[in-house]
Amino acid sequence: MRRLAPLVLAAIALALTSCAKKPDVTQITVQRIFGECRSAGAGARNPDGECEIITGLLDQFQRENPDIRLKVNIAAWPGYDQLSAQFAAGDPPDLVTMHMSAISDYQSRGLIEPMGPGLRSVGVDPAAFTRAAREGVTKNGQVWGLPFDNWAPLWHVNMNQFRQAGLVKDGRPILPTSADELLAQARQFKAATGKPYLVQAMANETASYSRNLYTWLMTQDAVFFPDPKHIKLTTPEAHRIVALFKTLHDENLSTRDQDYPAATSGFMNGDGGVYLVGTWMIGAFEAESHTPGRPLANGYAVVPYPRLFGTRDAAFVDGHAWVMPHRERTAEQRAAVYRLTRFLAEHDYDWSRTGHLPTMQAVIDSPRFKALPHRQAIAPLASMGQTLPPRVQRQFAIQDIIGDEMASAITGRKPIDTALADAERRVNDLLFHLL
């Protein structure tokens, strides 16, 4: 036994030494949208795609921070059904992507934590955010997330068809400055090309109608949310916007009955002059413009919505943010979350390659961002972009209601004033019954 004692002690010492050398690893769960792309072949991957860029960024963080293990969950867009189930089970992720328009739904119920002090502790100062980004994550005077981007609906223009219609000057599209001018140009375009002026996803994307309405109500300085529990849509400002789209529909100056995939492929195939869709399509359409023989070849431009009503430069914007669900976590996990947010903030430019707007003012102002295709044209959205009032909840549901009623008015199923009154009543009923 005496001979074994030194061997046992040596074994224990070796074990303790081995344990001491083994680094502690902190695991955090990160949940994101933007799809799955690892299984796609290399030729099918888009280097400027949302999925490819966020996958690469999280992989890079993992390589550079071996003391942190990321468990990455990929949720189906928009991700809220899965997140709600996780909250109900008491096991939400540590960091999750969330639309800025959805933050108030979770913040008002105490489901997420304010992040301003934590961001500042790792050198991410909210004062460095763009105005649109800062407003998107600020509720009741506190910052509730790291803004990741702002996005907005844009006018994507087929310049080849615009040239055919005589709507190009000095290499730029001639844009309307009023509703009457839009109708005149749309009629001129159709007469010259035989194609509708607008391409719209009307069949399953009626929420885009709501975003159109928001933008042009904002340019008219209309106060359509007098308080967070009420909307006001039975107004001349709203009526004239819906009336414009009804005229475009009635005169076949816009595509009809197309869903989102059909409208997107239709625009790329030359089915119309202007596609109303968001920032995320800039990369795909820019690639088409460099493909010989395609309708957009050497003929693509993109701009913010022109101001057709009112006197104010404004545009509705939303965006993606990273928020921290309220749950028990160790000090090490909390530190790991904020180290990741700092990394993501430092790589704001990389994410801006998707077409979305950066959230850091320094990136917006940087030469490398301005050198990206079309970015100088859309950069003003970072300052003139406007979200809905920060305390308005259920914004996804609200845009669906408004879009549904606008579609009814535009296609003639309801008179315009009836549809607007029904939208106002339905939204106010929804907001009245919030818990």
Coordinates of N, CA and C in Angstrom, one line a residue, residues 246-352:
K246 N -55.7 52.8 -56.7 CA -56.9 52.3 -57.4 C -56.9 52.7 -58.9
T247 N -56.5 53.9 -59.2 CA -56.4 54.4 -60.5 C -55.4 53.6 -61.3
L248 N -54.2 53.4 -60.7 CA -53.2 52.6 -61.3 C -53.7 51.1 -61.6
H249 N -54.4 50.6 -60.7 CA -55.0 49.2 -60.9 C -56.1 49.3 -62.0
D250 N -57.0 50.2 -61.9 CA -58.1 50.3 -62.9 C -57.6 50.5 -64.3
E251 N -56.5 51.2 -64.5 CA -56.0 51.5 -65.8 C -54.9 50.5 -66.3
N252 N -54.7 49.4 -65.5 CA -53.7 48.4 -65.8 C -52.3 49.0 -65.9
L253 N -52.1 50.0 -65.1 CA -50.7 50.5 -65.0 C -49.9 49.8 -64.0
S254 N -50.4 48.8 -63.4 CA -49.7 48.0 -62.4 C -50.0 46.5 -62.7
T255 N -49.0 45.6 -62.4 CA -49.3 44.2 -62.6 C -50.4 43.8 -61.6
R256 N -51.1 42.7 -61.9 CA -52.2 42.2 -61.0 C -52.0 40.8 -60.6
D257 N -52.5 40.4 -59.5 CA -52.6 39.0 -59.1 C -51.3 38.2 -59.1
Q258 N -50.2 38.9 -58.8 CA -49.0 38.2 -58.7 C -48.6 38.1 -57.2
D259 N -48.1 36.9 -56.9 CA -47.5 36.7 -55.5 C -46.1 37.2 -55.5
Y260 N -45.4 37.1 -54.4 CA -44.0 37.7 -54.3 C -43.1 37.0 -55.3
P261 N -43.0 35.7 -55.3 CA -42.0 35.1 -56.3 C -42.4 35.5 -57.7
A262 N -43.6 35.5 -58.1 CA -44.0 35.9 -59.5 C -43.6 37.3 -59.8
A263 N -43.9 38.2 -58.8 CA -43.6 39.6 -59.1 C -42.1 39.8 -59.2
T264 N -41.3 39.1 -58.3 CA -39.8 39.2 -58.4 C -39.3 38.7 -59.7
S265 N -39.7 37.5 -60.1 CA -39.2 37.0 -61.4 C -39.7 37.8 -62.5
G266 N -40.9 38.3 -62.4 CA -41.5 39.1 -63.5 C -40.7 40.4 -63.7
F267 N -40.3 41.1 -62.6 CA -39.5 42.3 -62.8 C -38.1 41.9 -63.5
M268 N -37.5 40.8 -63.1 CA -36.2 40.4 -63.7 C -36.4 40.0 -65.1
N269 N -37.6 39.6 -65.5 CA -37.9 39.2 -66.9 C -38.5 40.3 -67.7
G270 N -38.5 41.5 -67.1 CA -39.0 42.7 -67.9 C -40.5 42.9 -68.0
D271 N -41.2 42.5 -67.0 CA -42.7 42.6 -67.0 C -43.2 44.0 -66.6
G272 N -42.3 44.9 -66.2 CA -42.7 46.2 -65.8 C -41.6 47.1 -65.4
G273 N -41.8 48.4 -65.2 CA -40.8 49.4 -65.1 C -40.3 49.6 -63.7
V274 N -41.1 49.5 -62.7 CA -40.7 49.8 -61.3 C -41.3 48.8 -60.4
Y275 N -40.4 48.1 -59.6 CA -40.8 47.1 -58.7 C -40.8 47.7 -57.3
L276 N -41.9 47.6 -56.6 CA -41.9 48.2 -55.2 C -41.6 47.0 -54.3
V277 N -40.3 47.0 -53.8 CA -39.9 45.9 -52.9 C -38.7 46.5 -52.1
G278 N -38.2 45.7 -51.2 CA -37.3 46.3 -50.2 C -35.8 46.2 -50.6
T279 N -35.0 46.7 -49.6 CA -33.5 46.9 -49.8 C -32.9 45.5 -50.1
W280 N -33.4 44.4 -49.6 CA -32.8 43.1 -49.6 C -32.7 42.6 -51.1
M281 N -33.3 43.2 -52.1 CA -33.3 42.7 -53.4 C -32.2 43.5 -54.3
I282 N -31.5 44.4 -53.7 CA -30.5 45.2 -54.5 C -29.5 44.3 -55.1
G283 N -28.9 43.4 -54.3 CA -27.9 42.5 -54.8 C -28.3 41.6 -55.9
A284 N -29.5 41.0 -55.8 CA -30.0 40.2 -56.9 C -30.2 40.9 -58.2
F285 N -30.8 42.1 -58.1 CA -31.1 42.9 -59.3 C -29.8 43.5 -59.9
E286 N -28.8 43.8 -59.0 CA -27.5 44.3 -59.5 C -26.8 43.2 -60.3
A287 N -26.9 42.0 -59.8 CA -26.3 40.8 -60.5 C -27.0 40.7 -61.8
E288 N -28.3 40.8 -61.9 CA -29.0 40.7 -63.2 C -28.5 41.8 -64.2
S289 N -28.2 43.0 -63.6 CA -27.8 44.0 -64.5 C -26.4 43.8 -65.2
H290 N -25.7 42.8 -64.6 CA -24.4 42.5 -65.2 C -24.4 41.1 -66.0
T291 N -25.6 40.7 -66.2 CA -25.8 39.4 -67.0 C -26.3 39.7 -68.4
P292 N -25.4 39.6 -69.4 CA -25.7 39.9 -70.8 C -27.0 39.2 -71.2
G293 N -27.8 40.0 -72.0 CA -29.0 39.4 -72.5 C -30.2 39.4 -71.7
R294 N -30.1 39.8 -70.4 CA -31.2 39.9 -69.5 C -31.9 41.2 -69.6
P295 N -33.2 41.3 -69.3 CA -33.9 42.6 -69.4 C -33.3 43.8 -68.6
L296 N -32.6 43.4 -67.4 CA -32.0 44.5 -66.6 C -30.5 44.7 -67.0
A297 N -30.0 44.1 -68.0 CA -28.6 44.2 -68.4 C -28.2 45.7 -68.6
N298 N -27.2 46.2 -67.9 CA -26.8 47.6 -68.0 C -28.0 48.5 -67.8
G299 N -28.9 48.1 -67.0 CA -30.1 49.0 -66.9 C -30.9 48.9 -65.6
Y300 N -30.2 49.0 -64.5 CA -30.9 48.9 -63.2 C -30.5 50.1 -62.4
A301 N -31.5 50.7 -61.7 CA -31.3 51.7 -60.8 C -32.3 51.5 -59.6
V302 N -31.9 52.1 -58.5 CA -32.8 52.0 -57.3 C -32.8 53.3 -56.5
V303 N -33.9 53.7 -56.0 CA -34.0 55.0 -55.3 C -35.1 54.9 -54.2
P304 N -35.0 55.7 -53.2 CA -36.2 55.8 -52.3 C -37.4 56.2 -53.0
Y305 N -38.5 56.0 -52.3 CA -39.8 56.4 -52.9 C -39.8 57.9 -53.2
P306 N -40.3 58.4 -54.3 CA -40.4 59.8 -54.6 C -41.5 60.4 -53.7
R307 N -41.4 61.7 -53.4 CA -42.4 62.4 -52.6 C -43.5 62.8 -53.5
L308 N -44.6 62.1 -53.5 CA -45.8 62.4 -54.3 C -46.8 63.3 -53.6
F309 N -46.8 63.3 -52.3 CA -47.7 64.0 -51.5 C -47.0 64.8 -50.4
G310 N -47.5 65.9 -50.1 CA -46.9 66.7 -48.9 C -45.6 67.4 -49.3
T311 N -44.9 67.9 -48.2 CA -43.7 68.7 -48.4 C -42.5 68.2 -47.6
R312 N -42.7 67.1 -47.0 CA -41.7 66.6 -46.1 C -41.0 65.3 -46.7
D313 N -39.7 65.3 -46.6 CA -38.9 64.1 -47.0 C -38.9 63.1 -45.9
A314 N -39.6 62.0 -46.1 CA -39.7 61.0 -45.1 C -40.0 59.6 -45.8
A315 N -39.7 58.6 -45.1 CA -40.0 57.2 -45.6 C -40.1 56.3 -44.4
F316 N -41.1 55.4 -44.5 CA -41.3 54.4 -43.5 C -40.1 53.4 -43.6
V317 N -39.5 53.1 -42.4 CA -38.5 52.1 -42.4 C -38.7 51.2 -41.2
D318 N -38.3 49.9 -41.3 CA -38.2 49.0 -40.2 C -36.8 48.5 -40.2
G319 N -36.5 47.5 -39.5 CA -35.2 47.0 -39.4 C -35.1 45.7 -38.6
H320 N -33.9 45.1 -38.6 CA -33.6 44.0 -37.7 C -32.7 44.4 -36.6
A321 N -33.0 43.8 -35.4 CA -32.1 44.1 -34.2 C -31.8 42.8 -33.5
W322 N -30.8 42.8 -32.7 CA -30.5 41.7 -31.8 C -31.0 42.1 -30.4
V323 N -31.9 41.3 -29.8 CA -32.4 41.6 -28.5 C -32.1 40.4 -27.5
M324 N -32.1 40.7 -26.2 CA -31.7 39.7 -25.2 C -33.0 39.4 -24.4
P325 N -33.5 38.2 -24.6 CA -34.7 37.7 -23.8 C -34.3 37.7 -22.3
H326 N -35.3 38.0 -21.5 CA -35.2 37.9 -20.1 C -35.2 36.4 -19.7
R327 N -34.1 36.0 -19.0 CA -33.9 34.7 -18.5 C -32.8 34.6 -17.5
E328 N -32.6 33.5 -16.8 CA -31.5 33.4 -15.9 C -30.3 33.0 -16.8
R329 N -29.2 33.7 -16.5 CA -27.9 33.4 -17.2 C -26.8 33.8 -16.3
T330 N -25.7 33.2 -16.4 CA -24.5 33.4 -15.6 C -23.8 34.7 -16.1
A331 N -23.0 35.2 -15.2 CA -22.2 36.4 -15.5 C -21.4 36.2 -16.8
E332 N -20.8 34.9 -16.9 CA -20.0 34.6 -18.1 C -20.9 34.6 -19.4
Q333 N -22.1 34.1 -19.3 CA -23.0 34.1 -20.4 C -23.4 35.5 -20.8
R334 N -23.6 36.3 -19.8 CA -24.0 37.7 -20.1 C -22.8 38.4 -20.8
A335 N -21.6 38.2 -20.3 CA -20.4 38.8 -20.9 C -20.2 38.3 -22.4
A336 N -20.5 37.0 -22.6 CA -20.4 36.4 -23.9 C -21.4 37.0 -24.9
V337 N -22.6 37.3 -24.4 CA -23.6 37.9 -25.3 C -23.1 39.3 -25.7
Y338 N -22.6 40.0 -24.8 CA -22.2 41.4 -25.1 C -20.9 41.4 -26.0
R339 N -20.1 40.4 -25.8 CA -18.9 40.3 -26.7 C -19.4 40.0 -28.1
L340 N -20.4 39.2 -28.3 CA -20.9 38.9 -29.6 C -21.6 40.2 -30.2
T341 N -22.3 40.9 -29.4 CA -23.0 42.1 -29.9 C -21.9 43.1 -30.4
R342 N -20.8 43.2 -29.6 CA -19.7 44.1 -30.0 C -19.2 43.7 -31.4
F343 N -18.9 42.4 -31.5 CA -18.4 41.9 -32.8 C -19.4 42.2 -33.9
L344 N -20.7 42.0 -33.7 CA -21.6 42.3 -34.8 C -21.7 43.8 -35.1
A345 N -21.6 44.6 -34.1 CA -21.5 46.1 -34.4 C -20.3 46.4 -35.2
E346 N -19.1 45.8 -34.9 CA -17.9 46.0 -35.6 C -17.9 45.6 -37.0
H347 N -18.9 44.7 -37.3 CA -19.0 44.1 -38.7 C -20.3 44.6 -39.4
D348 N -20.7 45.8 -39.0 CA -21.9 46.5 -39.6 C -21.7 46.6 -41.1
Y349 N -20.5 47.0 -41.6 CA -20.3 47.1 -43.0 C -20.5 45.8 -43.7
D350 N -20.0 44.7 -43.2 CA -20.2 43.4 -43.8 C -21.7 43.1 -44.0
W351 N -22.5 43.3 -43.0 CA -23.9 43.0 -43.2 C -24.6 44.0 -44.2
S352 N -24.0 45.2 -44.3 CA -24.6 46.1 -45.3 C -24.5 45.7 -46.7

